[in-house]
Coordinates of C-alpha atoms in Angstrom, one line a residue:
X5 CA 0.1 46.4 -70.6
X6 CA -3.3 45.2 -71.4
X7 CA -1.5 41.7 -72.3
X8 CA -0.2 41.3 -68.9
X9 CA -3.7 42.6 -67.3
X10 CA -6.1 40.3 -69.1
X11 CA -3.4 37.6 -68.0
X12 CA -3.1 38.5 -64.3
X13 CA -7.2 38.4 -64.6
X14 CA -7.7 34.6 -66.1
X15 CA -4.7 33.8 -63.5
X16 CA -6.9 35.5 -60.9
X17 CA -10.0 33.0 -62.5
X18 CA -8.1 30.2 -61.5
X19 CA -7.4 31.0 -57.9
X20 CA -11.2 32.1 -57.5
X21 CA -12.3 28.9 -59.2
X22 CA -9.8 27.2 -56.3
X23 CA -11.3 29.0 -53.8
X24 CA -14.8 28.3 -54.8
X25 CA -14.1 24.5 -54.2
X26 CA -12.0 25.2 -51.1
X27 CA -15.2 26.8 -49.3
X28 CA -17.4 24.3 -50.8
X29 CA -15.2 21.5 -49.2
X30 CA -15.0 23.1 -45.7
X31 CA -18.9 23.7 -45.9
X32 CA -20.2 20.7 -46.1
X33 CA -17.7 18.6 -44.0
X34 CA -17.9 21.8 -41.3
X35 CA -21.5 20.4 -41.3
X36 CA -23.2 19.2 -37.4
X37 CA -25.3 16.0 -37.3
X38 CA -28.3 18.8 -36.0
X39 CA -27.4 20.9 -38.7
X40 CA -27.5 17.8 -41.4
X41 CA -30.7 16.9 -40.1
X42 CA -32.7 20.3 -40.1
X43 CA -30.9 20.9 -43.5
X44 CA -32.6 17.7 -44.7
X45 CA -35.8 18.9 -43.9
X46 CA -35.9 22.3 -45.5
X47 CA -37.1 21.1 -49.7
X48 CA -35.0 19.4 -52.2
X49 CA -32.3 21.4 -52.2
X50 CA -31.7 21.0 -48.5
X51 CA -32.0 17.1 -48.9
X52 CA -29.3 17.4 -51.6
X53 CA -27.0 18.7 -49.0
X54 CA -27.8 16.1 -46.4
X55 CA -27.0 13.5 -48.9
X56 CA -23.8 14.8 -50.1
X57 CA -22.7 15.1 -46.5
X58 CA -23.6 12.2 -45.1
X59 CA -21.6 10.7 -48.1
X60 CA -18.4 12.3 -48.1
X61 CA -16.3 10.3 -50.4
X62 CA -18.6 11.2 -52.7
X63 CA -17.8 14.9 -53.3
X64 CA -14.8 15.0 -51.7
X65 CA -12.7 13.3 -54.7
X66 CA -14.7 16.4 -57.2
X67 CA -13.8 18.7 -55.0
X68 CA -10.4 17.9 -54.7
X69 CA -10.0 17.9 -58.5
X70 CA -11.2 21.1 -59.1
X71 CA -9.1 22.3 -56.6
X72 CA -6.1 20.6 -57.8
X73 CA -6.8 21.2 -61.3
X74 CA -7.5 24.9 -60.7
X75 CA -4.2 25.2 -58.9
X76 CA -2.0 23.9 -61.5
X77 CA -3.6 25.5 -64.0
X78 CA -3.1 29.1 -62.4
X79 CA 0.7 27.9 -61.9
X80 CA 1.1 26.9 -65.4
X81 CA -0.5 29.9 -67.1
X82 CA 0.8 32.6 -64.5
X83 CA 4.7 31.2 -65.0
X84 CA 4.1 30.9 -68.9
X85 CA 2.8 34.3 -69.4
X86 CA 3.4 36.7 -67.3
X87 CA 6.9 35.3 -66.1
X88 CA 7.4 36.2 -69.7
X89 CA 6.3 39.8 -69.3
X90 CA 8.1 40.2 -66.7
X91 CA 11.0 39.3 -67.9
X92 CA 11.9 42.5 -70.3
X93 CA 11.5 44.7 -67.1
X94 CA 14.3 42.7 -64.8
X95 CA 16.9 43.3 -67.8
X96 CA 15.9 46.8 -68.0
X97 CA 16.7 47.4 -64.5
X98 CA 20.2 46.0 -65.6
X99 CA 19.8 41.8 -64.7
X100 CA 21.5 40.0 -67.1
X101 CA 19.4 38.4 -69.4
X102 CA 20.6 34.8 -68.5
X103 CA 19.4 35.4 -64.7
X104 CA 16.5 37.1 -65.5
X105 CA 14.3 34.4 -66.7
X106 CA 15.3 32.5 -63.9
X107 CA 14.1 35.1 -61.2
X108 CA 10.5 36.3 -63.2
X109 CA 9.8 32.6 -62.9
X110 CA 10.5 32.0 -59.2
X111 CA 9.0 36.1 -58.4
X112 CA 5.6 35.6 -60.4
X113 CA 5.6 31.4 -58.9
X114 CA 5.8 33.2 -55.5
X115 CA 3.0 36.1 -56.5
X116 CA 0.8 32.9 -57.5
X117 CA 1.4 31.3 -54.6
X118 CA 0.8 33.8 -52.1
X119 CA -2.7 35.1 -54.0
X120 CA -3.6 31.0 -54.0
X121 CA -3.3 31.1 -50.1
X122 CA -5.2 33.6 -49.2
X123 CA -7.7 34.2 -51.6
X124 CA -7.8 30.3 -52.9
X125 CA -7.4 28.6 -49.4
X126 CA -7.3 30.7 -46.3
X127 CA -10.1 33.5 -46.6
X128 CA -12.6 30.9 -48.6
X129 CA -12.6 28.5 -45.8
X130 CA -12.5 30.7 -43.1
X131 CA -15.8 32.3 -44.2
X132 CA -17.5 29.0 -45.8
X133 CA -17.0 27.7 -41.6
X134 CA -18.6 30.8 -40.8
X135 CA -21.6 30.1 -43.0
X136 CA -21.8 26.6 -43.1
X137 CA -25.4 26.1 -43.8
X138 CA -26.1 28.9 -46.0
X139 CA -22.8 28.1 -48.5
X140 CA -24.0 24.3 -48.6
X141 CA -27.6 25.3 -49.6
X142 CA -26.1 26.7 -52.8
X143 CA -22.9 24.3 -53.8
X144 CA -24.6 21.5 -53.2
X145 CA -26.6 21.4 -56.6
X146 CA -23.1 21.9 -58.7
X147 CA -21.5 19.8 -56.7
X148 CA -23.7 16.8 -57.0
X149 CA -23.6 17.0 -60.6
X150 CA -20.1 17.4 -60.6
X151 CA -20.0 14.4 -58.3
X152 CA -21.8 12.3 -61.0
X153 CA -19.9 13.2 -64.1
X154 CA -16.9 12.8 -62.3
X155 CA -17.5 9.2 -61.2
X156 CA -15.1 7.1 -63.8
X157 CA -12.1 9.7 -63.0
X158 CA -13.2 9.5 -59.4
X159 CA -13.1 5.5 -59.8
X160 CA -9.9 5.8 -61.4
X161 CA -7.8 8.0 -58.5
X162 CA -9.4 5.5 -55.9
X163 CA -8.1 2.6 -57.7
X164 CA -4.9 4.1 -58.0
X165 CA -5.0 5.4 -54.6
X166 CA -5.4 2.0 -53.2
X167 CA -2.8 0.7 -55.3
X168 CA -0.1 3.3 -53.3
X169 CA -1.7 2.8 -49.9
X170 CA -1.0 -1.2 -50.2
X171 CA 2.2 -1.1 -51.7
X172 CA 3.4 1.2 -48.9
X173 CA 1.7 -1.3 -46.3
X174 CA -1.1 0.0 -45.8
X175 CA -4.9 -1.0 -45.3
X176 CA -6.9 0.9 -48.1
X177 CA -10.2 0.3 -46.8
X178 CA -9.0 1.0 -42.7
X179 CA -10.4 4.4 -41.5
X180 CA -9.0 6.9 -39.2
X181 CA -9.1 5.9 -35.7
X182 CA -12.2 6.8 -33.8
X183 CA -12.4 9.7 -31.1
X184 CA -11.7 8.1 -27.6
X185 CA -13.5 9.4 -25.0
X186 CA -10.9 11.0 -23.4
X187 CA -10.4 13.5 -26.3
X188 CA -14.5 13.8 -26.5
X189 CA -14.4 15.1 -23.2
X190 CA -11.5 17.3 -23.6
X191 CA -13.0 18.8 -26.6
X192 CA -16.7 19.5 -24.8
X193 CA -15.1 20.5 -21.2
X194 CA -12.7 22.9 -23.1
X195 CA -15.2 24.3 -25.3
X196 CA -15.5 28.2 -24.6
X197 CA -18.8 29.2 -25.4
X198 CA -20.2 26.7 -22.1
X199 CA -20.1 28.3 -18.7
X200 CA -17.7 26.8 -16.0
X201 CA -21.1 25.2 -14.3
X202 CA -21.7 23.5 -17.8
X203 CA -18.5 22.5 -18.4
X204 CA -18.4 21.1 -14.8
X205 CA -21.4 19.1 -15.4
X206 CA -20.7 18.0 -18.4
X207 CA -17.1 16.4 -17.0
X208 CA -19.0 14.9 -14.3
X209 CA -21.3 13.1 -16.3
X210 CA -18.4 11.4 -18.4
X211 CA -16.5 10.9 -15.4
X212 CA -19.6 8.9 -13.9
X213 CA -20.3 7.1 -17.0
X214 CA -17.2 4.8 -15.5
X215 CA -18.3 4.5 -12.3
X216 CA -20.7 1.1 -11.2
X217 CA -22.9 1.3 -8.5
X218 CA -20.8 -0.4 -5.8
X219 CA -19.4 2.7 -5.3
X220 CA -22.3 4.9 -4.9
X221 CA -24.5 2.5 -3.4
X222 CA -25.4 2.7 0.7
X223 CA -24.1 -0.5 1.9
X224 CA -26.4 -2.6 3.6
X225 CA -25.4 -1.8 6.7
X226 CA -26.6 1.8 6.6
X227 CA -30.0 0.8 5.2
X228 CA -33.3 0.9 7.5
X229 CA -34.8 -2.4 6.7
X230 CA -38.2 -3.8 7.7
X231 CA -39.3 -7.1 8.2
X232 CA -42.4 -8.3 6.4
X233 CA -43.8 -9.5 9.9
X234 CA -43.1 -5.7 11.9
X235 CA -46.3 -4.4 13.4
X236 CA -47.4 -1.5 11.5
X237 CA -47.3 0.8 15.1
X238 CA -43.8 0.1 15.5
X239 CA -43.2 0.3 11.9
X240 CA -44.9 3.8 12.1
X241 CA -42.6 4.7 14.9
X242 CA -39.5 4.2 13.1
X243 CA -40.5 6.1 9.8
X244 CA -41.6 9.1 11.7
X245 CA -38.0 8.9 13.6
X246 CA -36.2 8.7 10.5
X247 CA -36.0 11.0 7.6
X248 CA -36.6 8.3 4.6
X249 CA -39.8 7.7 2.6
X250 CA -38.8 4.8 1.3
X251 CA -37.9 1.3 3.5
X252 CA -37.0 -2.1 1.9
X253 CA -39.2 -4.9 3.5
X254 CA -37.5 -8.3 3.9
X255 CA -38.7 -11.9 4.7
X256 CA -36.4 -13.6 6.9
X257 CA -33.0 -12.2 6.0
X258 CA -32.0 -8.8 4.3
X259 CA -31.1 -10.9 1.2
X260 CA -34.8 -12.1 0.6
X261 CA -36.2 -8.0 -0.3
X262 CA -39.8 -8.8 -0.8
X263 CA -40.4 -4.9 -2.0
X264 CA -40.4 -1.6 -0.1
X265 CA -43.1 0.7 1.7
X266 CA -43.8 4.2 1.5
X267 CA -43.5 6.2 4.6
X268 CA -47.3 8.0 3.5
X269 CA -48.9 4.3 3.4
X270 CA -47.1 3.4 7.3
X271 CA -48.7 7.0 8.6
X272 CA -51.7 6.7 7.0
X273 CA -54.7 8.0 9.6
X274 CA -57.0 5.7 9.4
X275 CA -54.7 2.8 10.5
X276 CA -53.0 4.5 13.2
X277 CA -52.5 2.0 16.4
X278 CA -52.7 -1.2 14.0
X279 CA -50.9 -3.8 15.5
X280 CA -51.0 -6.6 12.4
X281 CA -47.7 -6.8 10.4
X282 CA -47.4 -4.7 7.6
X283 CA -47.3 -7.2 5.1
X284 CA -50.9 -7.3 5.7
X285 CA -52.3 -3.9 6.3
X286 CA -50.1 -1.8 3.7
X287 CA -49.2 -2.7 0.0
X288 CA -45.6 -4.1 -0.5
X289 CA -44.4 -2.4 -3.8
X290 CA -42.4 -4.1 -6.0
X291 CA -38.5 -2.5 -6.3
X292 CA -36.2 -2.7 -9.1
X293 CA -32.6 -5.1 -8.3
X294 CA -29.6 -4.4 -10.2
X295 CA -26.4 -5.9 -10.1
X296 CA -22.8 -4.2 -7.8
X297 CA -21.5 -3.8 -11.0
X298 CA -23.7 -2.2 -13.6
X299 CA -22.8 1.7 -14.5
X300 CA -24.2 4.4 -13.0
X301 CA -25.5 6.6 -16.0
X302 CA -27.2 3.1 -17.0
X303 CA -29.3 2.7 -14.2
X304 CA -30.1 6.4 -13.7
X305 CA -31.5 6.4 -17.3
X306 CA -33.6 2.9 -16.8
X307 CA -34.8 4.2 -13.1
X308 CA -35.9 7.2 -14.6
X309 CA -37.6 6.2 -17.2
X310 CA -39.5 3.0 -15.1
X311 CA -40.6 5.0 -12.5
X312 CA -38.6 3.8 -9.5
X313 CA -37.3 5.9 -6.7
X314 CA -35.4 2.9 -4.8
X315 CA -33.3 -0.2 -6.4
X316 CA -32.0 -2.8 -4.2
X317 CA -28.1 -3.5 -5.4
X318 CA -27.2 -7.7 -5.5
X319 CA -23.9 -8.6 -5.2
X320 CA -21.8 -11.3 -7.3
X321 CA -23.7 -14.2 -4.6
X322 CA -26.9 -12.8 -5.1
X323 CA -26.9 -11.4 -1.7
X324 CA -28.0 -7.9 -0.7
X325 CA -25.0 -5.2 -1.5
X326 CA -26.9 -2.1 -0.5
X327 CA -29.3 0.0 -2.2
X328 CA -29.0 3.2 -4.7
X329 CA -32.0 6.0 -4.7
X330 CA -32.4 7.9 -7.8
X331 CA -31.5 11.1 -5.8
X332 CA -28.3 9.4 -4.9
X333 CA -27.4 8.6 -8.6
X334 CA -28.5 12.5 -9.6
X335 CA -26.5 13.5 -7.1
X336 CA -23.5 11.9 -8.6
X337 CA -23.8 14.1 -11.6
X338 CA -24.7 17.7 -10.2
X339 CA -23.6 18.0 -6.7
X340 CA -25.4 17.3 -3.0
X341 CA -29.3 17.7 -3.0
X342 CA -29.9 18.9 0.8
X343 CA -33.7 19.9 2.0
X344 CA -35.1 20.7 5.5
X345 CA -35.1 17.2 6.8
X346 CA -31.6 16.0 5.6
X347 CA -29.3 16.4 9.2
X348 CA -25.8 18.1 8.5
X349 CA -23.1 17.3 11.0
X350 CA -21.7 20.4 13.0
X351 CA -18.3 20.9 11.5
X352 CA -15.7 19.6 13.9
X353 CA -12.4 22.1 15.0
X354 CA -9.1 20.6 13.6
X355 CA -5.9 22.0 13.8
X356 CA -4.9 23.3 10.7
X357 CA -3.4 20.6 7.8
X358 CA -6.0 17.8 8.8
X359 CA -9.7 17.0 8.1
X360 CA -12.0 14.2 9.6
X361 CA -14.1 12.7 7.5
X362 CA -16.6 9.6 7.1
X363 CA -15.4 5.9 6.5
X364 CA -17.9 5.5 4.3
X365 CA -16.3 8.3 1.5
X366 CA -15.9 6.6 -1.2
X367 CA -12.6 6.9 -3.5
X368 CA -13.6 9.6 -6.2
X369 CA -15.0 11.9 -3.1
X370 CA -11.9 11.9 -0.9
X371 CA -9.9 12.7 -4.0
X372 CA -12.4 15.9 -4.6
X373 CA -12.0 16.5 -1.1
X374 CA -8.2 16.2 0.4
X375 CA -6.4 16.3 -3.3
X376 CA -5.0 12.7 -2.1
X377 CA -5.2 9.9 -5.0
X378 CA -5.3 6.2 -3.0
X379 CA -4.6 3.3 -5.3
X380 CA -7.2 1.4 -6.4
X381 CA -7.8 -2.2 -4.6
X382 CA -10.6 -4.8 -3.3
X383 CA -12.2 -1.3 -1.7
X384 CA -14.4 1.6 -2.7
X385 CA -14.3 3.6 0.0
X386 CA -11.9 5.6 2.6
X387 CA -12.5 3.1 5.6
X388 CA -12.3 0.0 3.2
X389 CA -8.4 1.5 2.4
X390 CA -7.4 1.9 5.9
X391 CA -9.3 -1.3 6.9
X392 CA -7.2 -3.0 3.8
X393 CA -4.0 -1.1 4.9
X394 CA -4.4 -2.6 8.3
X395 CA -5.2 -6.2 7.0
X396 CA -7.0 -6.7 10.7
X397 CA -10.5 -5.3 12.1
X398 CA -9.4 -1.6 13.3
X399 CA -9.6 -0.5 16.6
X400 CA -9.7 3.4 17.3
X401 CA -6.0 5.5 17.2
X402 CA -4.5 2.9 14.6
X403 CA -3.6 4.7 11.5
X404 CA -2.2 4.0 8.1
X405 CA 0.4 6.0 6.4
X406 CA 0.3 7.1 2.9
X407 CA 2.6 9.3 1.6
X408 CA 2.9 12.7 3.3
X409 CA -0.1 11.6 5.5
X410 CA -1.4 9.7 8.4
X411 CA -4.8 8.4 8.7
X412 CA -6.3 7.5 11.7
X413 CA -9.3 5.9 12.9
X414 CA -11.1 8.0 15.1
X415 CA -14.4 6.4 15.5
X416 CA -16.2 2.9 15.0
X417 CA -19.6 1.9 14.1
X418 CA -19.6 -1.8 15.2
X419 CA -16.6 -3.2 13.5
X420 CA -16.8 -0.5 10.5
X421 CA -14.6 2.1 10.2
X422 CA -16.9 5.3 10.9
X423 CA -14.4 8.3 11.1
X424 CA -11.1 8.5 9.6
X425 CA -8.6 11.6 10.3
X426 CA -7.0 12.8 7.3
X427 CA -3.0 14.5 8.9
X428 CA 0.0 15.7 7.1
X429 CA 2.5 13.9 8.2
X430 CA 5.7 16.8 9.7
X431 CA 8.6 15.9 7.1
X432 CA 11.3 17.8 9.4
X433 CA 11.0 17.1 12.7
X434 CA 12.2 19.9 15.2
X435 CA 16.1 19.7 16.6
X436 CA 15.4 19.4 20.3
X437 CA 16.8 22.6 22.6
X438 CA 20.2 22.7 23.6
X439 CA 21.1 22.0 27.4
X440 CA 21.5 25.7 28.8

């Protein structure tokens, strides 16, 4: 009996020894970039770590043979000895000898087994992920040494390694294939410990990391310009009327910008009732272009950090496209921004199963909105579709169908597309009445 209890106990070693490299493993390569880096900073033992996780080929092959080698070893010794103490018992309880050894192999192989799982893989890496930091802090030191006098057996199982991989077709020195971006936002939306606000904003930045400014830009067509020449009474008029502070200022044509004034500078007191042009009275401050198709997240980053409220977007001519604020692009990311002077449209009464909305909705908006996908084309928003569907310039009551929907103009600005009604289309129509 003592036989079989000081060999279940060096059979036990071996799974501990397992499990002891098992957590070490998942600690260090459980490891975040933050947690690497404040690691790093806390003495020479925390640099240690840092170093062996930021080179994980390097401890990975130890760790792997101390597991492997810890395994076997507990296998070996536990069906070697104790299969052979077991053995006497199973012919006791009337096995024939010849089937006996046989099934205390395969009982105390299973025994190993299950004991390797859970006290070798399972429970040491589920609690070295729950202490990450703390675990690493003190296997690193053994496991850097172990690293090191490991290295010509380590050398050896790569080159072997490598032999395998390219004989099997393989590339030995090709990674694993990088994390798209789809699955980076899949992981960081669906994370559970973020709110559904975060999580929100979070799927709206990615989502508007793809999106250039054409379509979030006000077209040129819906911008207040003024010209360089406009007297600065009359320039004061319109700014007062209007509820911008900025206004582009253009020489000759809106495709020669010459810079933008601020609304405070066209009200300011002491030059009330000026007549001169504006160009000479208030200062013309220089505004940012950017290219139609530069990405959104791109420019919000460079406005930010340059100071400028206003950029002026240039299409593929160098003509003026429109212009982007950097409320606009924030508002991209986190929702509408609305304060006391912004005017909000009286909702109008629709019968139920349709919705008016403006032409000037782009794509990704009357998706939010209506749950209606339009393909993409040579268009970015709702009255560019119905003006392409058309393939003339629209006149009010002409619709486009789409399927399972009608949409109709309902208004014009000019010759744009203002207004657009959004109706399900009836699938069944009604069987008229009978003659009585």
């Amino acid at each position: 009996m003592n036989s079989v209890a000081a060999n279940s106990a060096i059979v036990l070693l071996f799974i501990l020894i397992g499990g002891f490299f098992a957590a070490a493993e998942m600690a260090l390569v459980s490891l975040r970039e933050s947690q690497i880096r404040k690691l790093e900073q806390r003495g020479r033992r925390g640099a240690r770590v840092a170093k062996l996780a930021q080179d994980p080929n390097r401890f990975l092959s130890a760790v792997q043979i101390g597991v492997t080698v810890a395994t076997m070893l507990s296998a070996a010794f536990g069906a070697d000895r104790l299969a052979g103490e077991l053995e006497p018992t199973l012919v006791s309880w009337g096995l024939p000898r010849g089937l006996a050894q046989p099934v205390a192999l395969v009982l105390v192989t299973l025994a190993i087994s299950y004991l390797s799982l859970v006290l070798g893989e399972l429970a040491p890496k589920r609690l070295a992920r729950q202490r990450a930091e703390g675990l690493s802090l003190v296997v690193a030191p053994f496991l850097d040494r172990l690293a090191s006098l490991s290295r010509p057996v380590i050398w050896a199982l790569s080159k072997s390694t490598d032999g395998v991989v390219k004989l099997l077709g393989g590339n030995p020195h090709a990674d694993r294939e990088e994390m798209t971006t789809e699955e980076l936002r899949d992981m960081v939306v669906g994370h559970t410990d973020l709110t559904a606000d975060e999580r929100h904003l979070i799927a709206e930045v990615f989502s508007a990391g793809k999106r250039q400014l054409r379509e979030v830009m006000l077209p040129r067509t819906e911008v207040e310009f003024m010209e360089a020449d406009t007297p600065l009474a009359e320039a004061a008029v319109l700014a007062a009327t209007l509820p911008h502070s900025r206004f582009p200022v253009y020489r000759g044509s809106y495709d020669e910008i010459a810079g933008f004034v601020h609304v405070r500078d066209l009200l300011d007191p002491v030059l009330t009732g000026q007549i001169e042009p504006i160009s000479r009275l208030v200062p013309i401050r220089p505004v940012k272009f950017v290219p139609a198709s530069k990405r959104l997240l791109t420019t919000l980053s460079e406005m930010r950090d340059e100071g400028h409220h206003l950029a002026i977007v240039v299409d593929e001519y160098g003509g003026t496209a429109g212009i982007v604020t950097l409320e606009d692009l924030v508002e991209e990311l986190i929702g509408d921004i609305r304060d006391e002077y912004d005017i909000e449209e009286p909702p109008v009464p629709l019968p139920a199963g349709e919705v008016e909305l403006d032409g000037l909705t782009n794509l990704n908006d009357f998706a939010a909105q209506t749950g209606i996908n339009l393909p993409n084309g040579p268009y970015e928003t709702l009255g560019g579709f119905v003006l392409a569907g058309l393939g003339h310039l629209a006149a009010v009551g002409e619709k486009v169908e789409i399927p399972g929907f009608d949409l109709t103009v309902t208004e014009l600005d000019g010759r744009r597309i203002s207004r657009v009604r959004v109706k399900r289309r009836t699938l069944i129509e009604s069987p008229p009445e009978p003659d009585s």
